[in-house]
Amino acid sequence: MKRPADKGLLVVLEGVDGAGKSTQIRGLAERLATAGMPHVISREPTDGPHGRRLRESATRGRLPPAEELETFLADRRQHVAELILPSLADGKVVVLDRYYFSTAAYQGARGFDWEDILRRNEAFAPEPDVVFWLELPPTVSQERIGIRGEAVNDFERLDALRAVADIYAQLAGRYSFFHRLDARRTAEELLEEMWQSIQSRRAFCGVN
Ligand code: TYD
């Protein structure tokens, strides 16, 4: 969904588990707070009822494919209506840990037509100003998840991760707002690059 170009800023972080999204989001939150920029940080799956169900399914056993896809969409519809659109209308910087590109990549990897997933999402979800795609080779992602001591959940098996990475690469070719970052660079370097990119956009988006 296109939205007024002069209000708020919608920033999305995407990538496989282990790419460092959570660390980067914490860094961005600190910088936004220090700069006094009104902002909100959120994530998908959300902490709402649909999101909780999806999170539990990662360890307890995944929902049947069609039900899983519909639950991600229901979770996002609520997120867009209750948090994303109102925050943008207030002129805030909205930073999201995952958005509809995750549905295209992960449910696409599960066998759905990812272009159709994009069309369904774009009917109601505002298009972001920038997506930072933290790219990590699937084998490195698995090693990192292992080092963190987390059991590799069913969303993150190697063959599935490869399919996910492949769809992310196609998304990067399709959208000019996709900004690819090599997730193996240091956390400080990555944060600095994202911050510069946000700074250069804020003047165009009515964010002070
Ligand atoms: P994740 O961000 O890894 O949550 P956590 O806070 O538990 O680390 O998201 C959980 C999983 O959900 C992740 O492996 C990717 C998957 N996912 C999808 O399959 N489709 C989606 O649309 C989204 C948003 C996430």
mmCIF file of C-alpha atoms and ligand atoms in Angstrom:
data_model
loop_
_atom_site.group_PDB
_atom_site.id
_atom_site.type_symbol
_atom_site.label_atom_id
_atom_site.label_comp_id
_atom_site.label_asym_id
_atom_site.label_seq_id
_atom_site.Cartn_x
_atom_site.Cartn_y
_atom_site.Cartn_z
ATOM 1 C CA MET A 1 0.000 0.000 0.000
ATOM 2 C CA LYS A 2 1.391 3.410 -0.987
ATOM 3 C CA ARG A 3 1.232 5.980 1.771
ATOM 4 C CA PRO A 4 1.739 9.732 2.040
ATOM 5 C CA ALA A 5 5.441 10.243 1.372
ATOM 6 C CA ASP A 6 5.831 13.121 3.789
ATOM 7 C CA LYS A 7 5.003 11.545 7.140
ATOM 8 C CA GLY A 8 6.949 9.232 9.412
ATOM 9 C CA LEU A 9 9.556 6.747 8.349
ATOM 10 C CA LEU A 10 9.042 3.002 8.070
ATOM 11 C CA VAL A 11 12.271 1.058 8.580
ATOM 12 C CA VAL A 12 12.372 -2.749 8.405
ATOM 13 C CA LEU A 13 15.082 -5.234 9.315
ATOM 14 C CA GLU A 14 15.004 -8.575 7.554
ATOM 15 C CA GLY A 15 17.220 -11.642 7.475
ATOM 16 C CA VAL A 16 17.525 -15.181 8.766
ATOM 17 C CA ASP A 17 17.902 -15.940 12.469
ATOM 18 C CA GLY A 18 21.431 -15.276 13.678
ATOM 19 C CA ALA A 19 21.917 -12.346 11.282
ATOM 20 C CA GLY A 20 21.979 -9.917 14.209
ATOM 21 C CA LYS A 21 18.657 -8.125 13.802
ATOM 22 C CA SER A 22 17.996 -7.865 17.539
ATOM 23 C CA THR A 23 21.415 -6.322 18.250
ATOM 24 C CA GLN A 24 20.954 -3.807 15.459
ATOM 25 C CA ILE A 25 17.457 -2.906 16.588
ATOM 26 C CA ARG A 26 18.764 -2.184 20.098
ATOM 27 C CA GLY A 27 21.471 0.023 18.586
ATOM 28 C CA LEU A 28 18.986 1.898 16.421
ATOM 29 C CA ALA A 29 16.660 2.413 19.391
ATOM 30 C CA GLU A 30 19.520 3.996 21.377
ATOM 31 C CA ARG A 31 20.481 6.309 18.543
ATOM 32 C CA LEU A 32 16.891 7.374 17.904
ATOM 33 C CA ALA A 33 16.422 8.110 21.604
ATOM 34 C CA THR A 34 19.690 10.079 21.818
ATOM 35 C CA ALA A 35 18.738 12.071 18.719
ATOM 36 C CA GLY A 36 15.336 12.814 20.274
ATOM 37 C CA MET A 37 13.498 11.375 17.272
ATOM 38 C CA PRO A 38 9.999 10.112 18.132
ATOM 39 C CA HIS A 39 10.000 6.423 17.354
ATOM 40 C CA VAL A 40 8.471 3.054 18.023
ATOM 41 C CA ILE A 41 10.127 -0.356 17.832
ATOM 42 C CA SER A 42 8.070 -3.426 17.075
ATOM 43 C CA ARG A 43 8.362 -6.940 15.728
ATOM 44 C CA GLU A 44 6.605 -9.701 13.825
ATOM 45 C CA PRO A 45 5.322 -12.104 14.809
ATOM 46 C CA THR A 46 3.845 -9.600 17.293
ATOM 47 C CA ASP A 47 3.112 -10.154 20.953
ATOM 48 C CA GLY A 48 -0.613 -10.227 20.157
ATOM 49 C CA PRO A 49 -2.700 -13.426 20.146
ATOM 50 C CA HIS A 50 -1.858 -14.485 16.573
ATOM 51 C CA GLY A 51 1.821 -13.708 17.052
ATOM 52 C CA ARG A 52 2.061 -15.693 20.263
ATOM 53 C CA ARG A 53 0.506 -18.680 18.566
ATOM 54 C CA LEU A 54 3.067 -18.476 15.761
ATOM 55 C CA ARG A 55 6.018 -18.174 18.130
ATOM 56 C CA GLU A 56 4.882 -21.202 20.097
ATOM 57 C CA SER A 57 4.529 -23.166 16.870
ATOM 58 C CA ALA A 58 8.252 -22.712 16.121
ATOM 59 C CA THR A 59 9.129 -25.054 18.991
ATOM 60 C CA ARG A 60 5.949 -27.056 19.539
ATOM 61 C CA GLY A 61 5.266 -27.983 15.939
ATOM 62 C CA ARG A 62 4.297 -25.799 13.037
ATOM 63 C CA LEU A 63 0.748 -25.085 12.016
ATOM 64 C CA PRO A 64 -0.474 -26.613 8.760
ATOM 65 C CA PRO A 65 0.933 -24.468 5.894
ATOM 66 C CA ALA A 66 -2.259 -22.652 4.865
ATOM 67 C CA GLU A 67 -3.269 -21.950 8.449
ATOM 68 C CA GLU A 68 0.221 -20.667 9.227
ATOM 69 C CA LEU A 69 0.143 -18.268 6.269
ATOM 70 C CA GLU A 70 -3.302 -16.954 7.225
ATOM 71 C CA THR A 71 -2.186 -16.492 10.845
ATOM 72 C CA PHE A 72 0.854 -14.403 9.793
ATOM 73 C CA LEU A 73 -1.495 -12.285 7.678
ATOM 74 C CA ALA A 74 -4.012 -11.868 10.501
ATOM 75 C CA ASP A 75 -1.200 -10.891 12.874
ATOM 76 C CA ARG A 76 0.074 -8.296 10.403
ATOM 77 C CA ARG A 77 -3.393 -6.855 9.682
ATOM 78 C CA GLN A 78 -3.774 -6.148 13.379
ATOM 79 C CA HIS A 79 -0.228 -4.760 13.640
ATOM 80 C CA VAL A 80 -0.754 -2.418 10.669
ATOM 81 C CA ALA A 81 -4.103 -1.135 11.922
ATOM 82 C CA GLU A 82 -3.245 -0.766 15.600
ATOM 83 C CA LEU A 83 0.397 0.283 15.610
ATOM 84 C CA ILE A 84 2.082 0.876 12.252
ATOM 85 C CA LEU A 85 -0.382 3.247 10.543
ATOM 86 C CA PRO A 86 -1.202 5.310 13.665
ATOM 87 C CA SER A 87 2.515 5.737 14.492
ATOM 88 C CA LEU A 88 3.349 6.843 10.952
ATOM 89 C CA ALA A 89 0.420 9.270 11.015
ATOM 90 C CA ASP A 90 1.985 10.738 14.188
ATOM 91 C CA GLY A 91 5.216 11.299 12.226
ATOM 92 C CA LYS A 92 7.224 8.678 14.092
ATOM 93 C CA VAL A 93 10.089 6.510 12.913
ATOM 94 C CA VAL A 94 8.734 2.957 13.012
ATOM 95 C CA VAL A 95 11.392 0.235 13.193
ATOM 96 C CA LEU A 96 10.219 -3.322 12.564
ATOM 97 C CA ASP A 97 12.010 -6.575 13.284
ATOM 98 C CA ARG A 98 10.573 -8.486 10.279
ATOM 99 C CA TYR A 99 7.614 -7.548 8.044
ATOM 100 C CA TYR A 100 5.836 -8.998 5.030
ATOM 101 C CA PHE A 101 9.124 -9.855 3.282
ATOM 102 C CA SER A 102 9.545 -12.557 5.934
ATOM 103 C CA THR A 103 6.216 -14.050 4.871
ATOM 104 C CA ALA A 104 7.280 -14.015 1.223
ATOM 105 C CA ALA A 105 10.635 -15.625 2.125
ATOM 106 C CA TYR A 106 9.582 -18.177 4.763
ATOM 107 C CA GLN A 107 6.116 -19.161 3.561
ATOM 108 C CA GLY A 108 7.449 -18.954 0.003
ATOM 109 C CA ALA A 109 10.125 -21.446 1.091
ATOM 110 C CA ARG A 110 7.318 -23.600 2.435
ATOM 111 C CA GLY A 111 5.840 -23.835 -1.037
ATOM 112 C CA PHE A 112 3.531 -20.845 -1.510
ATOM 113 C CA ASP A 113 3.854 -18.485 -4.460
ATOM 114 C CA TRP A 114 5.848 -15.632 -2.933
ATOM 115 C CA GLU A 115 4.711 -13.105 -5.502
ATOM 116 C CA ASP A 116 1.131 -13.850 -4.571
ATOM 117 C CA ILE A 117 2.070 -13.397 -0.886
ATOM 118 C CA LEU A 118 3.504 -9.967 -1.712
ATOM 119 C CA ARG A 119 0.341 -8.964 -3.572
ATOM 120 C CA ARG A 120 -1.867 -9.972 -0.657
ATOM 121 C CA ASN A 121 0.253 -8.019 1.812
ATOM 122 C CA GLU A 122 0.633 -4.970 -0.362
ATOM 123 C CA ALA A 123 -3.154 -4.653 -0.474
ATOM 124 C CA PHE A 124 -3.183 -3.534 3.181
ATOM 125 C CA ALA A 125 0.363 -3.097 4.498
ATOM 126 C CA PRO A 126 2.186 0.202 3.904
ATOM 127 C CA GLU A 127 5.335 -0.033 1.818
ATOM 128 C CA PRO A 128 8.482 0.645 3.869
ATOM 129 C CA ASP A 129 10.921 3.477 3.183
ATOM 130 C CA VAL A 130 13.851 1.154 3.619
ATOM 131 C CA VAL A 131 14.462 -2.537 4.281
ATOM 132 C CA PHE A 132 17.850 -3.423 5.726
ATOM 133 C CA TRP A 133 18.458 -7.002 4.679
ATOM 134 C CA LEU A 134 21.158 -8.480 6.906
ATOM 135 C CA GLU A 135 22.451 -11.173 4.615
ATOM 136 C CA LEU A 136 24.125 -14.210 6.105
ATOM 137 C CA PRO A 137 24.987 -17.484 4.357
ATOM 138 C CA PRO A 138 22.625 -20.183 5.681
ATOM 139 C CA THR A 139 25.478 -22.324 7.051
ATOM 140 C CA VAL A 140 26.795 -19.359 9.080
ATOM 141 C CA SER A 141 23.293 -18.697 10.357
ATOM 142 C CA GLN A 142 23.051 -22.264 11.633
ATOM 143 C CA GLU A 143 26.460 -22.017 13.308
ATOM 144 C CA ARG A 144 25.482 -18.766 14.992
ATOM 145 C CA ILE A 145 22.194 -20.151 16.233
ATOM 146 C CA GLY A 146 24.143 -23.124 17.582
ATOM 147 C CA ILE A 147 26.645 -20.868 19.370
ATOM 148 C CA ARG A 148 23.758 -18.994 21.015
ATOM 149 C CA GLY A 149 22.720 -22.329 22.444
ATOM 150 C CA GLU A 150 19.271 -22.252 20.878
ATOM 151 C CA ALA A 151 17.864 -25.389 19.401
ATOM 152 C CA VAL A 152 17.488 -24.877 15.671
ATOM 153 C CA ASN A 153 13.742 -24.516 15.314
ATOM 154 C CA ASP A 154 11.703 -25.814 12.488
ATOM 155 C CA PHE A 155 11.682 -22.448 10.673
ATOM 156 C CA GLU A 156 15.464 -22.510 10.491
ATOM 157 C CA ARG A 157 16.545 -25.911 9.094
ATOM 158 C CA LEU A 158 19.376 -25.682 6.544
ATOM 159 C CA ASP A 159 17.444 -26.642 3.425
ATOM 160 C CA ALA A 160 14.635 -24.283 4.377
ATOM 161 C CA LEU A 161 17.167 -21.520 5.152
ATOM 162 C CA ARG A 162 18.634 -21.894 1.669
ATOM 163 C CA ALA A 163 15.226 -21.465 0.092
ATOM 164 C CA VAL A 164 14.558 -18.444 2.336
ATOM 165 C CA ALA A 165 17.902 -16.840 1.374
ATOM 166 C CA ASP A 166 17.131 -17.381 -2.287
ATOM 167 C CA ILE A 167 13.804 -15.550 -2.046
ATOM 168 C CA TYR A 168 15.364 -12.668 -0.068
ATOM 169 C CA ALA A 169 17.912 -12.302 -2.896
ATOM 170 C CA GLN A 170 15.086 -12.060 -5.422
ATOM 171 C CA LEU A 171 13.311 -9.469 -3.295
ATOM 172 C CA ALA A 172 16.508 -7.414 -3.163
ATOM 173 C CA GLY A 173 16.546 -7.368 -6.963
ATOM 174 C CA ARG A 174 12.918 -6.350 -7.147
ATOM 175 C CA TYR A 175 12.665 -3.463 -4.673
ATOM 176 C CA SER A 176 14.800 -0.326 -4.844
ATOM 177 C CA PHE A 177 14.207 0.230 -1.116
ATOM 178 C CA PHE A 178 15.979 -3.070 -0.266
ATOM 179 C CA HIS A 179 19.391 -2.304 1.174
ATOM 180 C CA ARG A 180 21.660 -5.347 1.377
ATOM 181 C CA LEU A 181 24.170 -5.501 4.213
ATOM 182 C CA ASP A 182 26.717 -8.249 4.778
ATOM 183 C CA ALA A 183 25.797 -9.450 8.264
ATOM 184 C CA ARG A 184 29.368 -10.699 8.816
ATOM 185 C CA ARG A 185 30.621 -7.126 9.154
ATOM 186 C CA THR A 186 31.007 -5.791 12.691
ATOM 187 C CA ALA A 187 27.896 -4.727 14.576
ATOM 188 C CA GLU A 188 29.277 -1.171 14.885
ATOM 189 C CA GLU A 189 29.868 -0.833 11.145
ATOM 190 C CA LEU A 190 26.424 -2.146 10.301
ATOM 191 C CA LEU A 191 24.746 0.174 12.768
ATOM 192 C CA GLU A 192 26.647 3.174 11.423
ATOM 193 C CA GLU A 193 25.632 2.416 7.846
ATOM 194 C CA MET A 194 21.977 1.999 8.780
ATOM 195 C CA TRP A 195 22.031 5.160 10.842
ATOM 196 C CA GLN A 196 23.500 7.215 7.987
ATOM 197 C CA SER A 197 20.872 5.860 5.671
ATOM 198 C CA ILE A 198 18.067 6.771 8.089
ATOM 199 C CA GLN A 199 19.532 10.256 8.564
ATOM 200 C CA SER A 200 19.601 10.858 4.831
ATOM 201 C CA ARG A 201 15.933 9.911 4.524
ATOM 202 C CA ARG A 202 14.457 11.697 7.492
ATOM 203 C CA ALA A 203 14.522 15.129 5.840
ATOM 204 C CA PHE A 204 12.246 13.817 3.099
ATOM 205 C CA CYS A 205 9.777 12.225 5.476
ATOM 206 C CA GLY A 206 8.823 15.006 7.814
ATOM 207 C CA VAL A 207 10.709 13.412 10.721
ATOM 208 C CA ASN A 208 12.494 15.981 12.862
HETATM 209 P P1 TYD B 1 11.783 -14.424 14.968
HETATM 210 O O1 TYD B 1 11.957 -13.030 14.521
HETATM 211 O O2 TYD B 1 12.940 -15.338 14.788
HETATM 212 O O3 TYD B 1 11.274 -14.453 16.442
HETATM 213 P P2 TYD B 1 12.094 -14.653 17.798
HETATM 214 O O4 TYD B 1 11.847 -13.360 18.500
HETATM 215 O O5 TYD B 1 11.407 -15.810 18.429
HETATM 216 O O6 TYD B 1 13.538 -14.862 17.475
HETATM 217 O O7 TYD B 1 10.527 -15.031 14.216
HETATM 218 C C1 TYD B 1 10.136 -16.357 14.438
HETATM 219 C C2 TYD B 1 10.104 -17.120 13.159
HETATM 220 O O8 TYD B 1 8.979 -16.716 12.384
HETATM 221 C C3 TYD B 1 11.314 -16.909 12.287
HETATM 222 O O9 TYD B 1 12.042 -18.122 12.182
HETATM 223 C C4 TYD B 1 10.765 -16.506 10.938
HETATM 224 C C5 TYD B 1 9.311 -16.810 11.013
HETATM 225 N N1 TYD B 1 8.415 -15.902 10.241
HETATM 226 C C6 TYD B 1 7.732 -16.406 9.148
HETATM 227 O O10 TYD B 1 7.863 -17.598 8.811
HETATM 228 N N2 TYD B 1 6.868 -15.601 8.458
HETATM 229 C C7 TYD B 1 6.655 -14.303 8.802
HETATM 230 O O11 TYD B 1 5.852 -13.595 8.148
HETATM 231 C C8 TYD B 1 7.384 -13.777 9.940
HETATM 232 C C9 TYD B 1 7.153 -12.357 10.356
HETATM 233 C C10 TYD B 1 8.240 -14.612 10.632
#
